[in-house]
């Protein structure tokens, strides 16, 4: 950790919050920000630097030149079009993937050995496009996926059942978006199935609330940034500290319950190697059908974009 460096591409609401979260958590000793808007990235650098005396020892650097990412062990990509109220994550795909065609080759040239975490929405399509553009393996390049969605679901279950959220074990898989699937069949609290504790109607309401959470925030303040920034820092921390933590990140699947050639979120062991291996979680028939439908949706969008 003494020489750990992370680079964050994009100094907007998500990128700057992710940088702040990493500094507060002491994730790395160097945090680099890259953005094509020189004035914006300089302002974020100054604002972050002026608070460093109150944080774990770290250094902040920023530039509108991609070379600032050189030497990073982890690069997080947050740059992309801003999601508007009422706009789905998939609606963002055209403008964002166009940007990736120039960004990704330059990023790999600057930091060829870095683990790259795609955070930009629609993250599953963006991750698939980035892999096709770079040729990097699914261990080295992956997306933030449904880590935040799973946290949202666990929070709702914990509140409903009156337990600490750390004792709720539940995952949201598939698309980070409208077609995501909560895995109720394996969700548990202290070994007790959640299906025994929460009626089906309430579970459906929770799932709908998780899907709609970002839309409500965007409608109210224009963007989501705090929760995704904190959850993104947790993914980066799992890589830098080789934690082998199980997180539902978005990776390129190959015959996962019969699903392949698409990036979707499933429980994955995350460590120094990146997204090191996927865990084939048991699913009931409805969950499997949902996962396959989610895969078809993402794959069709990727094909429409030429990937």
Coordinates of C-alpha atoms in Angstrom, one line a residue:
X1 CA 0.0 0.0 0.0
X2 CA 2.9 2.4 0.5
X3 CA 3.2 3.0 -3.3
X4 CA -0.4 2.3 -4.4
X5 CA -1.7 4.6 -7.1
X6 CA -5.2 4.9 -8.5
X7 CA -6.2 6.9 -11.5
X8 CA -9.8 8.2 -12.0
X9 CA -10.9 9.1 -15.5
X10 CA -13.5 11.8 -15.4
X11 CA -13.7 14.6 -12.8
X12 CA -17.5 15.0 -12.8
X13 CA -19.8 14.3 -9.8
X14 CA -19.0 10.5 -9.7
X15 CA -15.2 10.8 -10.4
X16 CA -14.5 13.5 -7.9
X17 CA -16.6 11.8 -5.2
X18 CA -14.8 8.5 -5.9
X19 CA -11.5 10.3 -5.5
X20 CA -12.7 11.8 -2.2
X21 CA -13.9 8.4 -0.9
X22 CA -10.6 6.8 -1.7
X23 CA -8.7 9.5 0.1
X24 CA -10.9 9.3 3.2
X25 CA -10.7 5.5 3.3
X26 CA -6.9 5.6 2.8
X27 CA -7.2 3.3 -0.1
X28 CA -4.0 4.6 -2.0
X29 CA -1.1 7.0 -1.4
X30 CA -1.6 8.6 -4.8
X31 CA -4.9 9.6 -6.4
X32 CA -4.7 10.9 -10.0
X33 CA -7.5 12.6 -11.8
X34 CA -7.8 12.8 -15.6
X35 CA -10.3 14.9 -17.5
X36 CA -10.3 16.7 -20.8
X37 CA -11.7 19.8 -19.1
X38 CA -8.5 21.3 -17.8
X39 CA -10.1 24.0 -15.6
X40 CA -12.5 21.5 -14.0
X41 CA -9.9 18.9 -13.2
X42 CA -7.5 21.5 -11.8
X43 CA -10.3 22.8 -9.6
X44 CA -11.0 19.4 -8.3
X45 CA -7.3 18.8 -7.6
X46 CA -7.0 22.0 -5.6
X47 CA -10.2 21.3 -3.6
X48 CA -9.0 17.7 -2.7
X49 CA -5.4 18.8 -1.9
X50 CA -6.5 21.5 0.5
X51 CA -8.1 18.8 2.7
X52 CA -5.3 16.3 2.7
X53 CA -3.9 17.4 6.1
X54 CA -7.1 16.0 7.7
X55 CA -6.8 12.6 5.9
X56 CA -4.5 9.6 5.8
X57 CA -1.2 10.5 4.1
X58 CA -1.7 10.8 0.3
X59 CA -0.9 12.8 -2.8
X60 CA -3.3 14.2 -5.4
X61 CA -2.4 15.0 -9.0
X62 CA -4.5 15.9 -11.9
X63 CA -4.2 16.7 -15.6
X64 CA -6.0 16.9 -19.0
X65 CA -3.3 14.6 -20.3
X66 CA -3.9 10.9 -20.0
X67 CA -0.2 10.3 -19.1
X68 CA -1.2 11.3 -15.5
X69 CA -2.6 7.7 -15.3
X70 CA 0.8 6.1 -15.8
X71 CA 1.9 3.8 -13.0
X72 CA -1.6 3.3 -11.6
X73 CA -2.4 -0.1 -10.2
X74 CA -6.1 0.5 -10.7
X75 CA -7.8 2.9 -13.1
X76 CA -11.5 3.7 -12.6
X77 CA -13.4 5.1 -15.6
X78 CA -16.3 7.4 -14.7
X79 CA -16.3 9.7 -17.8
X80 CA -19.4 9.7 -19.9
X81 CA -22.6 11.5 -20.8
X82 CA -24.7 12.6 -17.8
X83 CA -28.0 10.7 -17.3
X84 CA -31.0 12.9 -17.5
X85 CA -34.3 12.6 -15.6
X86 CA -36.4 9.9 -17.2
X87 CA -33.5 8.5 -19.3
X88 CA -32.6 4.9 -18.9
X89 CA -28.9 3.9 -18.5
X90 CA -29.1 2.1 -21.9
X91 CA -30.1 5.4 -23.6
X92 CA -26.6 6.7 -22.7
X93 CA -24.9 4.0 -24.6
X94 CA -24.4 5.7 -28.0
X95 CA -22.5 8.8 -26.9
X96 CA -20.5 6.9 -24.2
X97 CA -19.3 4.1 -26.5
X98 CA -18.3 6.6 -29.1
X99 CA -16.1 8.3 -26.5
X100 CA -14.5 4.9 -25.6
X101 CA -13.2 4.4 -29.0
X102 CA -10.5 7.0 -28.5
X103 CA -10.2 6.9 -24.7
X104 CA -9.6 3.2 -24.1
X105 CA -6.5 2.7 -26.4
X106 CA -4.9 5.8 -24.9
X107 CA -5.6 4.6 -21.4
X108 CA -4.1 1.1 -22.0
X109 CA -1.0 2.8 -23.5
X110 CA -0.6 4.9 -20.4
X111 CA -1.3 2.2 -17.8
X112 CA -1.0 -1.2 -19.5
X113 CA -0.8 -3.3 -16.3
X114 CA -3.5 -1.6 -14.4
X115 CA -6.8 -3.3 -13.4
X116 CA -9.5 -1.2 -15.1
X117 CA -12.8 -0.7 -13.4
X118 CA -15.5 0.7 -15.6
X119 CA -18.0 2.8 -13.6
X120 CA -19.6 4.7 -16.5
X121 CA -23.2 3.9 -17.3
X122 CA -24.7 1.8 -18.9
X123 CA -21.9 -0.1 -17.2
X124 CA -22.5 -3.6 -18.7
X125 CA -22.6 -2.3 -22.3
X126 CA -19.6 0.0 -21.6
X127 CA -17.6 -2.8 -20.1
X128 CA -18.3 -5.1 -23.1
X129 CA -17.3 -2.3 -25.5
X130 CA -14.2 -1.5 -23.5
X131 CA -13.1 -5.2 -23.6
X132 CA -13.6 -5.4 -27.4
X133 CA -11.7 -2.1 -27.9
X134 CA -8.7 -3.1 -25.8
X135 CA -8.6 -6.9 -26.0
X136 CA -7.9 -7.1 -22.3
X137 CA -9.0 -10.1 -20.3
X138 CA -12.1 -10.2 -18.2
X139 CA -9.9 -10.4 -15.0
X140 CA -8.1 -7.2 -15.9
X141 CA -11.0 -5.1 -17.1
X142 CA -14.5 -5.3 -15.4
X143 CA -17.4 -3.1 -14.4
X144 CA -18.7 -1.9 -11.0
X145 CA -21.8 -3.8 -11.8
X146 CA -24.5 -4.3 -9.2
X147 CA -22.3 -3.8 -6.1
X148 CA -24.4 -0.7 -5.3
X149 CA -27.7 -2.4 -6.2
X150 CA -26.9 -5.3 -3.9
X151 CA -26.1 -2.9 -1.1
X152 CA -29.4 -1.1 -1.6
X153 CA -31.2 -4.4 -1.4
X154 CA -29.4 -5.5 1.8
X155 CA -30.2 -2.1 3.4
X156 CA -33.9 -2.5 2.7
X157 CA -34.0 -6.1 4.0
X158 CA -32.0 -5.1 7.1
X159 CA -34.4 -2.3 7.9
X160 CA -37.4 -4.5 7.4
X161 CA -36.1 -7.3 9.6
X162 CA -34.4 -5.2 12.3
X163 CA -30.9 -6.6 11.8
X164 CA -27.5 -5.2 11.0
X165 CA -27.0 -4.9 7.3
X166 CA -23.7 -6.8 7.6
X167 CA -25.7 -9.9 8.5
X168 CA -27.8 -9.8 5.3
X169 CA -26.5 -11.9 2.5
X170 CA -28.2 -11.1 -0.8
X171 CA -27.2 -10.3 -4.3
X172 CA -28.6 -8.5 -7.3
X173 CA -27.4 -9.9 -10.6
X174 CA -27.7 -9.2 -14.3
X175 CA -27.9 -5.7 -15.7
X176 CA -27.1 -2.7 -13.6
X177 CA -30.4 -1.3 -14.5
X178 CA -34.0 -2.0 -15.2
X179 CA -33.7 -5.8 -15.9
X180 CA -31.6 -6.7 -12.8
X181 CA -32.6 -9.7 -10.7
X182 CA -32.6 -10.0 -6.9
X183 CA -31.6 -13.6 -5.9
X184 CA -34.2 -14.2 -3.3
X185 CA -33.7 -18.0 -3.4
X186 CA -30.3 -17.8 -1.8
X187 CA -30.7 -14.6 0.3
X188 CA -30.3 -15.2 4.0
X189 CA -30.0 -13.6 7.4
X190 CA -27.9 -15.6 9.9
X191 CA -28.6 -18.7 7.8
X192 CA -32.4 -18.1 7.8
X193 CA -33.8 -17.7 4.2
X194 CA -35.1 -14.2 3.6
X195 CA -38.1 -15.8 1.9
X196 CA -39.1 -17.1 5.4
X197 CA -38.9 -13.7 6.9
X198 CA -40.3 -11.3 4.2
X199 CA -43.5 -12.0 2.3
X200 CA -43.4 -12.1 -1.5
X201 CA -45.3 -8.9 -2.0
X202 CA -42.8 -7.0 0.2
X203 CA -39.9 -8.5 -1.6
X204 CA -41.3 -7.4 -4.9
X205 CA -41.7 -3.9 -3.6
X206 CA -38.1 -3.9 -2.4
X207 CA -36.8 -5.0 -5.8
X208 CA -38.8 -2.2 -7.5
X209 CA -37.4 0.3 -5.0
X210 CA -33.8 -0.8 -5.8
X211 CA -34.4 -0.4 -9.5
X212 CA -35.9 3.0 -9.1
X213 CA -33.5 4.4 -6.6
X214 CA -31.2 6.1 -9.1
X215 CA -34.1 7.6 -11.0
X216 CA -35.5 9.2 -7.9
X217 CA -32.1 10.7 -7.0
X218 CA -31.5 12.0 -10.5
X219 CA -34.9 13.6 -10.5
X220 CA -34.2 15.3 -7.2
X221 CA -30.6 16.5 -7.6
X222 CA -29.5 15.8 -11.1
X223 CA -27.0 13.0 -10.5
X224 CA -26.0 10.1 -8.2
X225 CA -22.5 10.4 -6.7
X226 CA -22.1 9.5 -3.0
X227 CA -23.2 5.9 -2.9
X228 CA -21.5 5.0 -6.2
X229 CA -18.4 6.8 -5.1
X230 CA -18.2 4.9 -1.9
X231 CA -19.0 1.5 -3.4
X232 CA -16.5 2.1 -6.2
X233 CA -13.8 2.8 -3.6
X234 CA -14.7 -0.5 -2.0
X235 CA -14.1 -2.3 -5.2
X236 CA -10.7 -0.6 -5.7
X237 CA -9.8 -1.4 -2.1
X238 CA -10.5 -5.1 -2.7
X239 CA -8.1 -5.1 -5.6
X240 CA -5.3 -3.2 -3.9
X241 CA -5.5 -5.2 -0.7
X242 CA -6.0 -8.5 -2.5
X243 CA -9.0 -9.2 -0.3
X244 CA -10.6 -12.0 -2.3
X245 CA -13.9 -10.3 -1.6
X246 CA -17.0 -11.6 -3.3
X247 CA -18.6 -8.7 -5.1
X248 CA -21.2 -8.7 -7.9
X249 CA -19.1 -6.9 -10.5
X250 CA -19.8 -7.0 -14.3
X251 CA -17.6 -9.3 -16.2
X252 CA -17.6 -11.0 -19.6
X253 CA -19.5 -14.3 -19.0
X254 CA -18.7 -17.6 -20.8
X255 CA -21.3 -20.3 -20.2
X256 CA -22.5 -19.0 -16.8
X257 CA -25.7 -21.0 -16.4
X258 CA -25.7 -21.1 -20.2
X259 CA -25.2 -17.4 -20.6
X260 CA -22.2 -16.1 -22.5
X261 CA -20.8 -13.3 -24.8
X262 CA -22.2 -10.6 -22.6
X263 CA -21.1 -8.6 -19.6
X264 CA -23.3 -9.0 -16.6
X265 CA -23.0 -8.9 -12.8
X266 CA -22.7 -12.2 -10.9
X267 CA -20.9 -12.9 -7.5
X268 CA -17.2 -12.7 -8.3
X269 CA -14.0 -13.1 -6.3
X270 CA -12.2 -9.7 -6.5
X271 CA -8.5 -9.5 -5.5
X272 CA -5.1 -8.4 -6.8
X273 CA -5.7 -10.1 -10.1
X274 CA -8.9 -8.1 -10.6
X275 CA -12.1 -10.1 -11.2
X276 CA -10.4 -13.4 -10.5
X277 CA -13.3 -15.9 -10.7
X278 CA -17.0 -16.1 -10.9
X279 CA -19.1 -18.1 -8.4
X280 CA -21.9 -20.1 -10.0
X281 CA -24.7 -19.3 -7.6
X282 CA -27.7 -21.6 -7.6
X283 CA -30.8 -19.9 -9.1
X284 CA -34.4 -21.0 -9.3
X285 CA -36.2 -21.1 -12.7
X286 CA -37.5 -17.6 -12.5
X287 CA -34.1 -16.1 -11.6
X288 CA -32.5 -18.0 -14.4
X289 CA -35.1 -16.8 -16.8
X290 CA -34.5 -13.2 -15.6
X291 CA -30.7 -13.5 -16.0
X292 CA -31.1 -14.8 -19.6
X293 CA -33.6 -12.0 -20.4
X294 CA -31.2 -9.4 -19.0
X295 CA -28.4 -10.9 -21.1
X296 CA -30.5 -10.7 -24.2
X297 CA -31.3 -7.1 -23.5
X298 CA -27.6 -6.1 -23.0
X299 CA -26.3 -8.2 -25.9
X300 CA -28.9 -6.6 -28.3
X301 CA -27.8 -3.1 -27.3
X302 CA -24.1 -4.0 -27.8
X303 CA -24.9 -5.4 -31.3
X304 CA -26.8 -2.3 -32.2
X305 CA -23.8 -0.2 -31.3
X306 CA -21.5 -2.4 -33.5
X307 CA -19.9 -4.5 -30.8

